[in-house]
Amino acid sequence: MKLDLLNNKWIDIVFEGRNKSYGAYELRKKNTSTNVRAFIIGAIIFSLAVAAPVIIDMLPDSSDDDQALNDKITSIKLPPKEEKPKENLPPPPPPPPKQDVVKFVKPVVAKTNEVTEEPPKVEELKETKIGKENIDGDPNAGLSLDPPGDGPKGPAVVEEDNTIYNSAGIEVKPEFPGGMAKFYKFIENNYNVPSDSPGGKVFIQFVVEKDGSLTDIKVLRDIGYGTGKEAERVLRKSPKWTPAEQNGKKVRCSYQLPITLTAPQEE
């Protein structure tokens, strides 16, 4: 028997007695139809690739359509927007009364027989205006006066800055006369340490006013034995400080500092 490879009968011979549910049997059985389908698809793709330039040339040019559209567009001038008349406007002021006007005659040097127009006399210019021609005024016109104004404006009232600034962010900090070394020397000379005080630090806070005086004196922390009250008493005797400044102006400023106390020595 002659075996024809193009015929699918040989597949049954090869797979006789074998598992035909295996994928190889199905693939070989459908091999012919698969090859035909692949050939047809390849021929279609090849034909499209060859015919693509011809198809592109046959398509209409969009630039021609744009040019035709631009030719059809014409400029249209819109009508001017109508403005609504403003409401609640005050009536216009009445026209000024008509006043006599005397024509101004330019003085020229001429002979007596060449003078064609006499200049106005001084009496005529007292209650009249000077213009290009003579105009008779209205003697019966009423007298109109402009409404009184508010008068000259006075100087603007400058509000005083009473803000209490913090010494940490102020431009010019307040300072004791002579510096902080002088301040602690002042404390040393005037502070009476209680005899039973164990020593330590007293933290105080106060406000340096614009005139350099100290106000709102507070003891933030003391060590007892009357050390806080003694610190308040000494600060109230303090001479005036140099005030703080912000934007070139003297301002109120809050200040905090510690006072170190030494326990009294036993004799």
Tab-separated table of C-alpha atoms in Angstrom:
chain	number	residue	atom	x	y	z
A	1	MET	CA	0.000	0.000	0.000
A	2	LYS	CA	1.346	3.383	-1.051
A	3	LEU	CA	1.324	6.025	1.749
A	4	ASP	CA	0.080	9.453	0.715
A	5	LEU	CA	1.376	12.049	3.193
A	6	LEU	CA	-1.140	14.614	1.961
A	7	ASN	CA	-3.969	12.362	2.974
A	8	ASN	CA	-5.069	12.321	6.602
A	9	LYS	CA	-5.556	8.554	6.586
A	10	TRP	CA	-1.941	7.929	7.571
A	11	ILE	CA	-2.617	9.747	10.823
A	12	ASP	CA	-5.102	7.098	11.870
A	13	ILE	CA	-2.560	4.425	10.956
A	14	VAL	CA	0.144	6.043	13.044
A	15	PHE	CA	-2.124	6.646	16.048
A	16	GLU	CA	-3.845	3.288	15.828
A	17	GLY	CA	-3.991	1.757	19.239
A	18	ARG	CA	-2.697	4.955	20.866
A	19	ASN	CA	-4.247	7.699	22.925
A	20	LYS	CA	-5.976	9.878	20.305
A	21	SER	CA	-7.160	12.365	22.953
A	22	TYR	CA	-3.567	13.549	23.173
A	23	GLY	CA	-2.993	16.948	21.542
A	24	ALA	CA	-0.616	15.685	18.833
A	25	TYR	CA	-3.369	13.717	17.111
A	26	GLU	CA	-5.702	16.728	16.921
A	27	LEU	CA	-2.909	19.019	15.636
A	28	ARG	CA	-1.925	16.645	12.833
A	29	LYS	CA	-5.555	16.006	11.902
A	30	LYS	CA	-6.217	19.759	11.497
A	31	ASN	CA	-2.859	20.483	9.850
A	32	THR	CA	-4.276	20.880	6.327
A	33	SER	CA	-7.017	23.355	7.286
A	34	THR	CA	-4.544	25.300	9.416
A	35	ASN	CA	-2.104	25.647	6.535
A	36	VAL	CA	-4.863	26.818	4.174
A	37	ARG	CA	-6.097	29.401	6.672
A	38	ALA	CA	-2.587	30.726	7.272
A	39	PHE	CA	-1.972	31.009	3.523
A	40	ILE	CA	-5.186	33.001	3.005
A	41	ILE	CA	-4.432	35.413	5.891
A	42	GLY	CA	-0.880	35.930	4.662
A	43	ALA	CA	-2.112	36.641	1.131
A	44	ILE	CA	-4.578	39.253	2.446
A	45	ILE	CA	-1.908	41.025	4.543
A	46	PHE	CA	0.519	41.016	1.604
A	47	SER	CA	-2.136	42.452	-0.708
A	48	LEU	CA	-2.944	45.250	1.756
A	49	ALA	CA	0.742	46.114	2.127
A	50	VAL	CA	1.189	46.334	-1.637
A	51	ALA	CA	-2.003	48.329	-2.176
A	52	ALA	CA	-1.447	50.747	0.759
A	53	PRO	CA	0.240	53.529	-1.332
A	54	VAL	CA	-2.547	53.379	-3.894
A	55	ILE	CA	-5.236	53.585	-1.157
A	56	ILE	CA	-3.489	56.566	0.475
A	57	ASP	CA	-3.353	58.429	-2.845
A	58	MET	CA	-7.060	57.828	-3.358
A	59	LEU	CA	-8.013	59.421	0.005
A	60	PRO	CA	-9.116	63.096	-0.193
A	61	ASP	CA	-6.603	65.717	1.008
A	62	SER	CA	-7.769	67.326	4.281
A	63	SER	CA	-5.740	70.491	3.576
A	64	ASP	CA	-7.984	71.235	0.619
A	65	ASP	CA	-11.028	70.984	2.895
A	66	ASP	CA	-9.413	73.320	5.443
A	67	GLN	CA	-8.612	75.833	2.719
A	68	ALA	CA	-12.165	75.667	1.405
A	69	LEU	CA	-13.477	76.170	4.924
A	70	ASN	CA	-11.210	79.177	5.462
A	71	ASP	CA	-12.421	80.699	2.204
A	72	LYS	CA	-16.010	80.466	3.432
A	73	ILE	CA	-15.284	82.184	6.773
A	74	THR	CA	-15.900	85.913	6.641
A	75	SER	CA	-15.388	88.514	9.345
A	76	ILE	CA	-18.575	89.800	10.938
A	77	LYS	CA	-18.560	93.123	12.752
A	78	LEU	CA	-20.617	92.921	15.915
A	79	PRO	CA	-22.827	95.867	16.801
A	80	PRO	CA	-21.559	98.095	19.633
A	81	LYS	CA	-22.655	97.080	23.106
A	82	GLU	CA	-25.419	99.261	24.421
A	83	GLU	CA	-24.625	100.781	27.792
A	84	LYS	CA	-27.483	101.172	30.212
A	85	PRO	CA	-27.909	104.704	31.535
A	86	LYS	CA	-26.661	105.090	35.094
A	87	GLU	CA	-29.356	105.510	37.713
A	88	ASN	CA	-29.568	107.755	40.770
A	89	LEU	CA	-27.123	110.301	39.403
A	90	PRO	CA	-27.299	113.845	40.817
A	91	PRO	CA	-28.733	116.468	38.458
A	92	PRO	CA	-26.174	118.536	36.550
A	93	PRO	CA	-25.326	121.912	38.076
A	94	PRO	CA	-27.144	124.918	36.592
A	95	PRO	CA	-25.197	126.906	34.013
A	96	PRO	CA	-23.462	130.012	35.355
A	97	PRO	CA	-25.302	133.286	34.838
A	98	LYS	CA	-24.532	135.145	31.705
A	99	GLN	CA	-22.030	137.921	32.370
A	100	ASP	CA	-21.022	140.913	30.330
A	101	VAL	CA	-17.898	140.276	28.248
A	102	VAL	CA	-15.830	143.047	26.706
A	103	LYS	CA	-13.838	142.275	23.616
A	104	PHE	CA	-10.106	142.482	24.091
A	105	VAL	CA	-8.483	144.838	21.600
A	106	LYS	CA	-4.796	144.196	21.041
A	107	PRO	CA	-2.936	147.497	21.401
A	108	VAL	CA	-1.091	148.552	18.221
A	109	VAL	CA	0.715	151.719	17.217
A	110	ALA	CA	-1.218	153.411	14.416
A	111	LYS	CA	-2.052	156.816	13.120
A	112	THR	CA	-5.169	158.583	14.338
A	113	ASN	CA	-7.027	158.221	11.071
A	114	GLU	CA	-6.252	154.431	10.957
A	115	VAL	CA	-7.860	153.523	14.321
A	116	THR	CA	-10.900	151.396	13.516
A	117	GLU	CA	-11.912	150.185	17.043
A	118	GLU	CA	-11.643	151.872	20.416
A	119	PRO	CA	-10.257	149.799	23.329
A	120	PRO	CA	-12.530	149.419	26.407
A	121	LYS	CA	-12.292	151.927	29.197
A	122	VAL	CA	-11.126	151.057	32.705
A	123	GLU	CA	-14.619	151.602	34.151
A	124	GLU	CA	-16.022	148.986	31.755
A	125	LEU	CA	-13.542	146.325	32.912
A	126	LYS	CA	-14.362	146.497	36.637
A	127	GLU	CA	-17.410	144.200	36.523
A	128	THR	CA	-16.915	142.418	33.203
A	129	LYS	CA	-14.716	139.758	31.672
A	130	ILE	CA	-12.386	140.092	28.714
A	131	GLY	CA	-13.084	137.989	25.625
A	132	LYS	CA	-12.832	137.901	21.853
A	133	GLU	CA	-16.078	139.785	21.308
A	134	ASN	CA	-18.646	141.919	23.131
A	135	ILE	CA	-21.443	139.932	24.857
A	136	ASP	CA	-24.266	141.391	26.916
A	137	GLY	CA	-24.927	139.603	30.198
A	138	ASP	CA	-28.231	138.817	31.890
A	139	PRO	CA	-28.879	141.395	34.663
A	140	ASN	CA	-31.835	139.359	35.991
A	141	ALA	CA	-29.896	136.123	36.431
A	142	GLY	CA	-30.068	134.577	39.891
A	143	LEU	CA	-27.032	134.178	42.081
A	144	SER	CA	-25.856	130.545	42.381
A	145	LEU	CA	-23.520	129.365	45.108
A	146	ASP	CA	-21.656	126.106	45.352
A	147	PRO	CA	-22.522	123.949	48.393
A	148	PRO	CA	-20.110	124.376	51.296
A	149	GLY	CA	-17.343	121.830	51.507
A	150	ASP	CA	-15.851	120.049	54.493
A	151	GLY	CA	-12.969	122.500	54.760
A	152	PRO	CA	-9.311	121.599	54.886
A	153	LYS	CA	-8.505	118.188	56.158
A	154	GLY	CA	-6.694	118.078	59.472
A	155	PRO	CA	-3.650	115.924	60.138
A	156	ALA	CA	-4.305	112.195	60.239
A	157	VAL	CA	-4.639	110.768	63.721
A	158	VAL	CA	-1.833	108.268	64.343
A	159	GLU	CA	-2.863	105.440	66.645
A	160	GLU	CA	-0.395	104.748	69.410
A	161	ASP	CA	1.180	101.302	69.387
A	162	ASN	CA	0.689	99.789	72.861
A	163	THR	CA	1.552	96.235	71.838
A	164	ILE	CA	3.874	94.414	74.231
A	165	TYR	CA	6.656	92.862	72.136
A	166	ASN	CA	8.813	89.930	73.158
A	167	SER	CA	12.489	90.704	73.634
A	168	ALA	CA	13.424	87.575	71.659
A	169	GLY	CA	12.178	88.992	68.339
A	170	ILE	CA	12.502	92.759	68.829
A	171	GLU	CA	14.793	94.796	66.569
A	172	VAL	CA	16.418	96.816	69.393
A	173	LYS	CA	16.237	95.159	72.812
A	174	PRO	CA	15.768	97.180	76.007
A	175	GLU	CA	18.928	97.688	78.029
A	176	PHE	CA	19.878	98.701	81.562
A	177	PRO	CA	21.998	101.879	81.692
A	178	GLY	CA	25.587	100.690	81.287
A	179	GLY	CA	24.684	97.138	80.228
A	180	MET	CA	23.737	93.931	82.009
A	181	ALA	CA	26.945	93.899	84.083
A	182	LYS	CA	25.816	97.172	85.681
A	183	PHE	CA	22.329	95.694	86.206
A	184	TYR	CA	23.610	92.681	88.132
A	185	LYS	CA	25.877	95.002	90.134
A	186	PHE	CA	22.743	97.031	90.995
A	187	ILE	CA	20.997	93.823	92.127
A	188	GLU	CA	24.001	92.806	94.231
A	189	ASN	CA	24.123	96.162	95.996
A	190	ASN	CA	20.387	96.363	96.724
A	191	TYR	CA	19.205	92.756	97.178
A	192	ASN	CA	18.974	91.535	100.769
A	193	VAL	CA	19.309	87.741	100.737
A	194	PRO	CA	17.225	86.159	103.537
A	195	SER	CA	19.406	84.572	106.214
A	196	ASP	CA	17.720	81.190	105.870
A	197	SER	CA	17.813	81.114	102.037
A	198	PRO	CA	19.621	78.051	100.632
A	199	GLY	CA	20.632	79.950	97.485
A	200	GLY	CA	19.571	79.352	93.876
A	201	LYS	CA	17.933	81.245	91.005
A	202	VAL	CA	14.878	83.486	91.014
A	203	PHE	CA	13.244	83.978	87.586
A	204	ILE	CA	11.463	87.289	87.077
A	205	GLN	CA	9.538	88.965	84.267
A	206	PHE	CA	8.701	92.636	83.708
A	207	VAL	CA	7.699	95.107	80.980
A	208	VAL	CA	10.009	97.927	79.892
A	209	GLU	CA	7.734	100.823	78.969
A	210	LYS	CA	8.385	103.382	76.238
A	211	ASP	CA	9.823	105.790	78.831
A	212	GLY	CA	12.152	103.099	80.229
A	213	SER	CA	10.247	102.458	83.464
A	214	LEU	CA	9.566	98.890	84.662
A	215	THR	CA	5.958	97.729	85.118
A	216	ASP	CA	4.017	94.479	85.497
A	217	ILE	CA	6.808	92.890	87.569
A	218	LYS	CA	6.137	89.172	88.144
A	219	VAL	CA	8.076	86.345	89.803
A	220	LEU	CA	7.921	83.300	87.549
A	221	ARG	CA	9.798	81.017	89.966
A	222	ASP	CA	11.522	81.541	93.286
A	223	ILE	CA	13.147	79.425	95.960
A	224	GLY	CA	10.925	80.574	98.818
A	225	TYR	CA	11.968	82.326	102.005
A	226	GLY	CA	10.703	85.663	100.580
A	227	THR	CA	13.255	85.755	97.746
A	228	GLY	CA	10.590	86.549	95.143
A	229	LYS	CA	9.150	89.529	96.999
A	230	GLU	CA	12.653	90.882	97.601
A	231	ALA	CA	13.342	90.674	93.847
A	232	GLU	CA	10.157	92.652	93.143
A	233	ARG	CA	11.189	95.315	95.679
A	234	VAL	CA	14.626	95.758	94.099
A	235	LEU	CA	13.243	96.007	90.555
A	236	ARG	CA	10.812	98.731	91.591
A	237	LYS	CA	13.850	100.796	92.661
A	238	SER	CA	15.610	100.200	89.303
A	239	PRO	CA	16.534	103.270	87.261
A	240	LYS	CA	14.888	103.677	83.876
A	241	TRP	CA	16.092	101.435	81.074
A	242	THR	CA	16.734	102.310	77.447
A	243	PRO	CA	13.387	101.299	75.811
A	244	ALA	CA	13.087	98.805	72.970
A	245	GLU	CA	12.564	99.904	69.360
A	246	GLN	CA	10.617	98.393	66.470
A	247	ASN	CA	10.545	99.979	62.991
A	248	GLY	CA	12.363	103.005	64.358
A	249	LYS	CA	9.778	103.669	67.106
A	250	LYS	CA	9.926	103.082	70.845
A	251	VAL	CA	7.672	100.225	71.954
A	252	ARG	CA	6.757	98.297	75.087
A	253	CYS	CA	8.769	95.107	75.550
A	254	SER	CA	8.517	92.085	77.853
A	255	TYR	CA	11.791	90.963	79.456
A	256	GLN	CA	12.742	87.857	81.449
A	257	LEU	CA	15.957	87.088	83.347
A	258	PRO	CA	17.254	85.010	86.259
A	259	ILE	CA	18.769	86.379	89.472
A	260	THR	CA	21.312	84.046	91.039
A	261	LEU	CA	21.352	84.100	94.831
A	262	THR	CA	24.193	82.835	97.008
A	263	ALA	CA	23.373	81.386	100.377
A	264	PRO	CA	24.644	83.581	103.231
A	265	GLN	CA	27.862	82.367	104.842
A	266	GLU	CA	27.681	81.375	108.469
A	267	GLU	CA	30.012	83.353	110.738
